Short mmCIF file of C-alpha atoms in Angstrom, two decimals:
data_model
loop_
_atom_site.label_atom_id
_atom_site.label_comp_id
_atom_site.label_asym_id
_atom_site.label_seq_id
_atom_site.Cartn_x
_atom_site.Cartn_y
_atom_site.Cartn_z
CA UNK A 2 -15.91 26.95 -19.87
CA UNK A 3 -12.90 24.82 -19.98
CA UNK A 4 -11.08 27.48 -17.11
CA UNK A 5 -13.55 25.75 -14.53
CA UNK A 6 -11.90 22.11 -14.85
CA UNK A 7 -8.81 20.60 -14.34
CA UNK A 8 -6.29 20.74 -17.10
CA UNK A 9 -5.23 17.27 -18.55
CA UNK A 10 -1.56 16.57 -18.10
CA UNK A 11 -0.15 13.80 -19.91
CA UNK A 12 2.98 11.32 -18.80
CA UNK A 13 1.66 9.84 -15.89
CA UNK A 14 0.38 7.20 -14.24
CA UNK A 15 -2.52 5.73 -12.37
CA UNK A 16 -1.34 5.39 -8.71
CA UNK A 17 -3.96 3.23 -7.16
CA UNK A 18 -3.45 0.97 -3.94
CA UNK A 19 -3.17 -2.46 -5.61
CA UNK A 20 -4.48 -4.90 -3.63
CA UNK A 21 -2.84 -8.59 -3.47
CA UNK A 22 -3.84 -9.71 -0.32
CA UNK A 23 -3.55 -13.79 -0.80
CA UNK A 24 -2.57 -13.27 -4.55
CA UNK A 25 0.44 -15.14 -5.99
CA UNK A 26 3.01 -12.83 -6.81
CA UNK A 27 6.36 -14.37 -8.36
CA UNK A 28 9.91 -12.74 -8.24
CA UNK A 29 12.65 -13.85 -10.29
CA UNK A 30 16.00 -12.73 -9.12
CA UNK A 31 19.48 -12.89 -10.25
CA UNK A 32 22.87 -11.31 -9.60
CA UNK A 33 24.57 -9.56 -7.10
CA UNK A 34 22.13 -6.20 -8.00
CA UNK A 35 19.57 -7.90 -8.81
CA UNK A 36 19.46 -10.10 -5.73
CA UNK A 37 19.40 -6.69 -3.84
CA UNK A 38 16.47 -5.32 -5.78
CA UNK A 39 14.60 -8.56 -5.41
CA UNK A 40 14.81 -8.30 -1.44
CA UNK A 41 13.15 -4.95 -1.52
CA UNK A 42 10.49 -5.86 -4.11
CA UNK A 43 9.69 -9.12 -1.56
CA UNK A 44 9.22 -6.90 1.38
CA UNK A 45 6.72 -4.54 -0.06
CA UNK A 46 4.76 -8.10 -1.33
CA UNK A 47 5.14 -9.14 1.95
CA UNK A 48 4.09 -5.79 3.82
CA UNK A 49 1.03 -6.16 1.28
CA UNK A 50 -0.03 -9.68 2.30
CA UNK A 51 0.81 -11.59 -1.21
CA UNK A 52 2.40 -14.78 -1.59
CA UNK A 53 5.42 -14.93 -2.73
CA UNK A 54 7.59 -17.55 -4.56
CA UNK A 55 11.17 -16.61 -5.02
CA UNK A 56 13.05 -18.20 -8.02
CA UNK A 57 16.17 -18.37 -7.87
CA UNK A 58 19.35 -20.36 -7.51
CA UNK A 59 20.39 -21.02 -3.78
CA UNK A 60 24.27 -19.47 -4.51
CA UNK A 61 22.46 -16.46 -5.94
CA UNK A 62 20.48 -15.68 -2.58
CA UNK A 63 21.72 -12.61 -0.38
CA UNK A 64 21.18 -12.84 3.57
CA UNK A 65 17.89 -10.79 3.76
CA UNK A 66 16.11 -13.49 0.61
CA UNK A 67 17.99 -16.66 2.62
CA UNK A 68 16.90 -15.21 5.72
CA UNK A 69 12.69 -15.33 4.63
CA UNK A 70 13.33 -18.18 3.16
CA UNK A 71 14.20 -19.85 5.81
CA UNK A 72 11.51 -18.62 8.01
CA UNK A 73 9.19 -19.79 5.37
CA UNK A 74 8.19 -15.99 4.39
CA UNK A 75 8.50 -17.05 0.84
CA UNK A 76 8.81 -19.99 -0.86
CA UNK A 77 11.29 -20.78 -3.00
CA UNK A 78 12.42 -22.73 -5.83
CA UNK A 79 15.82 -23.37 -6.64
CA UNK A 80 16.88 -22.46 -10.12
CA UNK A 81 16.66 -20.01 -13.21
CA UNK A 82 13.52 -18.85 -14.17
CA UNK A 83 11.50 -21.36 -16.69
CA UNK A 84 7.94 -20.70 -18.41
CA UNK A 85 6.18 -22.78 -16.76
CA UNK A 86 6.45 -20.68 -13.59
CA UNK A 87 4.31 -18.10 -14.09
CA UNK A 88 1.41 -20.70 -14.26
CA UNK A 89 0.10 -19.67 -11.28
CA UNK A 90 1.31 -16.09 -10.77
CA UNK A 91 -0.97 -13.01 -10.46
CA UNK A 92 1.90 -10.94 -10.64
CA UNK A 93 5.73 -10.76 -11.73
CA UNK A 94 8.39 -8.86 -10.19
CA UNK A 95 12.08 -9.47 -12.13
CA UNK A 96 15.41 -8.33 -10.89
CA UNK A 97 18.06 -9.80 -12.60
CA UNK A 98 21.44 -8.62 -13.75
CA UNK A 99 21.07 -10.06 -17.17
CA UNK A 100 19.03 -7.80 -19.77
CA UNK A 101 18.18 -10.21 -22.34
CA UNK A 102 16.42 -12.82 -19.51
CA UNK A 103 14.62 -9.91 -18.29
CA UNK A 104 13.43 -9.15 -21.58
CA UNK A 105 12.35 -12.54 -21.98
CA UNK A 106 10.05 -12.85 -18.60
CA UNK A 107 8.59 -9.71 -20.01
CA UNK A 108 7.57 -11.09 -23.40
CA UNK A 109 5.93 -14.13 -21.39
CA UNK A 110 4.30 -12.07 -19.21
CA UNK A 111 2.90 -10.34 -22.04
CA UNK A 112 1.58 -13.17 -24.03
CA UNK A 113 0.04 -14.31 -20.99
CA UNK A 114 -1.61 -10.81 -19.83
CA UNK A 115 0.19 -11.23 -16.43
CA UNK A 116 1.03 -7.62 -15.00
CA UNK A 117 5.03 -7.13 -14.52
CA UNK A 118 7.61 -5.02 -13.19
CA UNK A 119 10.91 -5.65 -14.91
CA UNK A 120 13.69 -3.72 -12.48
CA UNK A 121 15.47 -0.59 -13.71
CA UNK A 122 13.68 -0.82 -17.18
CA UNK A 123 11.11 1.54 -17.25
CA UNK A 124 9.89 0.10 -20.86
CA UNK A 125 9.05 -2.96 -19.57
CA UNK A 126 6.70 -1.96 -16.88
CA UNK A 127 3.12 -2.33 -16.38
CA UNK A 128 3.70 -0.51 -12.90
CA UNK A 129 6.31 1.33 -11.23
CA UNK A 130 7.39 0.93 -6.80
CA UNK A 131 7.51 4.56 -5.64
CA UNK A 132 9.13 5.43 -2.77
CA UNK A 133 7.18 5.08 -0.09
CA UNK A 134 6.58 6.00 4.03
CA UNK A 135 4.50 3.86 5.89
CA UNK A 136 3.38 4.46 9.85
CA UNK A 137 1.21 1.44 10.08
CA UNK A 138 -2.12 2.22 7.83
CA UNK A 139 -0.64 5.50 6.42
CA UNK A 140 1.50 4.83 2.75
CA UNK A 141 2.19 7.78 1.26
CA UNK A 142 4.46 6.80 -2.03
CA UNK A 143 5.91 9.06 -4.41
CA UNK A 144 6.62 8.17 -7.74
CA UNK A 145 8.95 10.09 -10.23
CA UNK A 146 7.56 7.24 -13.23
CA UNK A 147 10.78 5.60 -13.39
CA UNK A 148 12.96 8.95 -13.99
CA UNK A 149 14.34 8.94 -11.29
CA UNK A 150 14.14 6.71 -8.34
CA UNK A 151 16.56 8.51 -5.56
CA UNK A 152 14.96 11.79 -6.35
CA UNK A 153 11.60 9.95 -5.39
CA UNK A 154 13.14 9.01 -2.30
CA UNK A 155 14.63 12.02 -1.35
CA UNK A 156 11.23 14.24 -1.50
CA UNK A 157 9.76 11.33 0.30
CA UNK A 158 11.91 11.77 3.37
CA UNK A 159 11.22 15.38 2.89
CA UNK A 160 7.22 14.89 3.11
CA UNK A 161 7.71 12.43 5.63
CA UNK A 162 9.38 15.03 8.18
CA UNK A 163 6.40 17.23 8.00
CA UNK A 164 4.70 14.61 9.24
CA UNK A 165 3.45 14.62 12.71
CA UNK A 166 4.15 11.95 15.04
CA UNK A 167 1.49 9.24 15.54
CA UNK A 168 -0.26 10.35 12.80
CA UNK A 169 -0.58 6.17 11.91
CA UNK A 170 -2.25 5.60 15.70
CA UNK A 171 -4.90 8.72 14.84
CA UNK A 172 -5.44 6.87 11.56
CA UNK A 173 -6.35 3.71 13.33
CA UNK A 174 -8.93 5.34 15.69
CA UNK A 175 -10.42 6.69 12.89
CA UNK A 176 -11.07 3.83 10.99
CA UNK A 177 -12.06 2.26 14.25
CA UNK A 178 -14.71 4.95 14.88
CA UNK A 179 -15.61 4.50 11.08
CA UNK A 180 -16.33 0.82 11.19
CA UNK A 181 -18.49 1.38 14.78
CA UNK A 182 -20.75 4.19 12.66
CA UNK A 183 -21.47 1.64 10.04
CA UNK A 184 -23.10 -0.58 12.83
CA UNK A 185 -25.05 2.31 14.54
CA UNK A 186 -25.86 3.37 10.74
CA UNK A 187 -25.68 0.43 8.44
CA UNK A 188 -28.17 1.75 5.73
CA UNK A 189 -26.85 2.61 2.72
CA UNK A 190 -29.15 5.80 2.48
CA UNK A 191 -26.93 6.61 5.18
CA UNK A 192 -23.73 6.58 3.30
CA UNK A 193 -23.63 10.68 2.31
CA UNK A 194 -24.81 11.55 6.01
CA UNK A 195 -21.60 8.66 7.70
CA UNK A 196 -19.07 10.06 5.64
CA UNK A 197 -20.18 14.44 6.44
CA UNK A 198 -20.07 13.71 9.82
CA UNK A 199 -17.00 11.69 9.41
CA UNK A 200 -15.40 14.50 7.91
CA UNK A 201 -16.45 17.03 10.41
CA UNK A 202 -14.80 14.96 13.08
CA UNK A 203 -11.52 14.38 11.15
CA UNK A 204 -11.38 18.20 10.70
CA UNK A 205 -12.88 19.55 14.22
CA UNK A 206 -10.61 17.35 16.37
CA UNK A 207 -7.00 17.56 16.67
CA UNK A 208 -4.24 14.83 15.84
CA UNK A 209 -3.63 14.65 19.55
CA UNK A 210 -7.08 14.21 20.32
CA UNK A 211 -8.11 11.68 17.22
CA UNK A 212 -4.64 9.23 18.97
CA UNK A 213 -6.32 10.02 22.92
CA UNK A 214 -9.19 8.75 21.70
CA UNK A 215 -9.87 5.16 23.38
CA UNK A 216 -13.35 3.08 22.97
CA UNK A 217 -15.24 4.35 25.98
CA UNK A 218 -14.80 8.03 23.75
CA UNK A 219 -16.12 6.48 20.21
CA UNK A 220 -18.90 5.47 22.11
CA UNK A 221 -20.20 8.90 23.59
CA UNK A 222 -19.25 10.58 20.19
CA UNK A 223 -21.49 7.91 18.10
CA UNK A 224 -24.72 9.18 20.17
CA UNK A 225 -24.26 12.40 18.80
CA UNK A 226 -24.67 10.60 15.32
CA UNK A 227 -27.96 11.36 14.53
CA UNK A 228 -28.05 14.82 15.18
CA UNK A 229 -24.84 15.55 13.15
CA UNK A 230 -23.28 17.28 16.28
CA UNK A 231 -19.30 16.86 16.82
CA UNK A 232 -18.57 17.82 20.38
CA UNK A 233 -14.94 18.01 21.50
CA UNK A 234 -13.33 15.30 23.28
CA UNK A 235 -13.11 17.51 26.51
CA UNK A 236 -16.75 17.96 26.11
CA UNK A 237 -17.28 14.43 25.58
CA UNK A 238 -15.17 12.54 28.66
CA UNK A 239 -16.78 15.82 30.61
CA UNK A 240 -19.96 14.15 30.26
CA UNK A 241 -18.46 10.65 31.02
#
C-alpha cells in the first residue's frame, strides 16, 4: 500500500510564492557586505511590489541603496536599527556585518511573530531567497535551504538555458486567454471543465504558437469552448 504514494523526505522547506504586494517589508542593513546583501534583498521586495523602508545610516549606503533612495523606491531612515521599527513591518530582511545585532533583530522579530530573514545565518530564518530566473511572469527559484547559495545559482543558470526563448510572452497569452474564459464561463461549476480545456491548449499548441497568439486568435479559440474542441492556430486564423 504505501509503494503507491510518495515517500516523505524530510529537511526541506515549503517553497510557496509569498505574496507582499503593498505589505511593509523592512530591511536593516549594515557594512560593506551587508550593504551588498541588502541591495539584492530590496530588489526582489521591489520586483514583488512591497514597500520597503531601508534603515540604515546614510555613510553606510552603497550606490545601488543611494540610488532607490533617491528615486524614492524605498524609503529610508537614517540610522541603526531601533525596536520601535518593526512597528509597522510585515516582514524583516537583515544584512548586517555585525552578528550579535543580527541576532538581536531576530529575537525581536520573534517576540513579535514578525517573519525574518537574517542574511548568511541559516538558524535564524523563517525563509530562505533562492536563486531565482525571472522572464516577466515566469520565476523559477531554486533553493539549496541555505547550504549552499552559489551552488543554487549555478543549477539555476543551468535550468535557465534549457529554457526556450519567450517562454515569459507565451506565459502572458496564456493567462490572457485564461482570464477571457472566465468571462465566457464565469460559473464556478465550470471550474473542472476551464481548467481541462486549458490544459489541452497549453499541451496541443506549441511555444511558438501560444507567443503568435494575438486577441483576434483568443477570440476564435474561446467559441470552441463549449464543445471542448482545441483547433490549431493554423486552423483557427484559416477560418478568420
Amino acid at each position: 500500500m504505501s509503494q503507491k504514494f510518495p515517500e516523505v523526505q524530510g529537511g526541506g522547506s515549503l517553497i510557496i510564492a509569498w505574496q507582499v504586494k503593498e505589505k511593509n517589508v523592512l530591511v536593516v542593513g549594515g557594512g560593506e557586505r551587508g550593504i551588498q546583501v541588502a541591495a539584492g534583498r530590496i530588489l526582489h521586495a521591489l520586483n514583488a511590489d512591497a514597500r520597503v523602508t531601508v534603515v540604515c545610516p546614510s555613510s553606510g549606503l552603497n550606490d545601488e541603496v543611494a540610488f532607490r533612495i533617491a528615486e524614492k523606491q524605498v524609503s529610508h531612515i537614517d540610522r541603526n536599527f531601533e525596536p520601535q521599527d518593526l512597528d509597522a513591518a510585515d516582514m524583516v530582511l537583515c544584512a548586517v556585518d555585525d552578528p550579535e545585532a543580527s541576532t538581536r533583530v531576530w529575537k525581536l522579530c520573534k517576540e513579535r511573530r514578525i517573519p525574518a530573514n537574517i542574511a548568511d545565518v541559516p538558524s535564524e530564518c523563517d525563509f530562505y531567497f533562492g536563486s531565482v530566473h525571472r522572464d516577466g511572469p515566469l520565476q523559477v527559484m531554486v533553493s539549496t535551504n541555505g547550504n549552499g547559495p552559489k551552488m543554487a545559482s549555478i543549477i539555476r543558470k543551468k535550468i535557465a538555458g534549457t529554457l526556450p526563448d519567450n517562454t515569459g510572452a507565451a506565459i502572458e497569452n496564456v493567462g490572457l486567454l485564461r482570464k477571457k474564459l472566465r468571462e465566457v464561463a464565469p460559473d464556478l461549476k465550470d471550474g473542472a471543465k476551464r481548467m481541462k480545456w486549458m490544459s489541452r491548449v497549453c499541451e496541443s499548441w506549441s511555444l511558438e504558437d501560444l507567443v503568435e497568439m494575438n486577441e483576434a486568435d483568443m477570440s476564435q479559440l474561446l467559441d470552441y469552448y463549449k464543445s471542448g474542441e482545441v483547433p490549431s492556430l493554423k486552423a483557427i486564423r484559416d477560418t478568420q
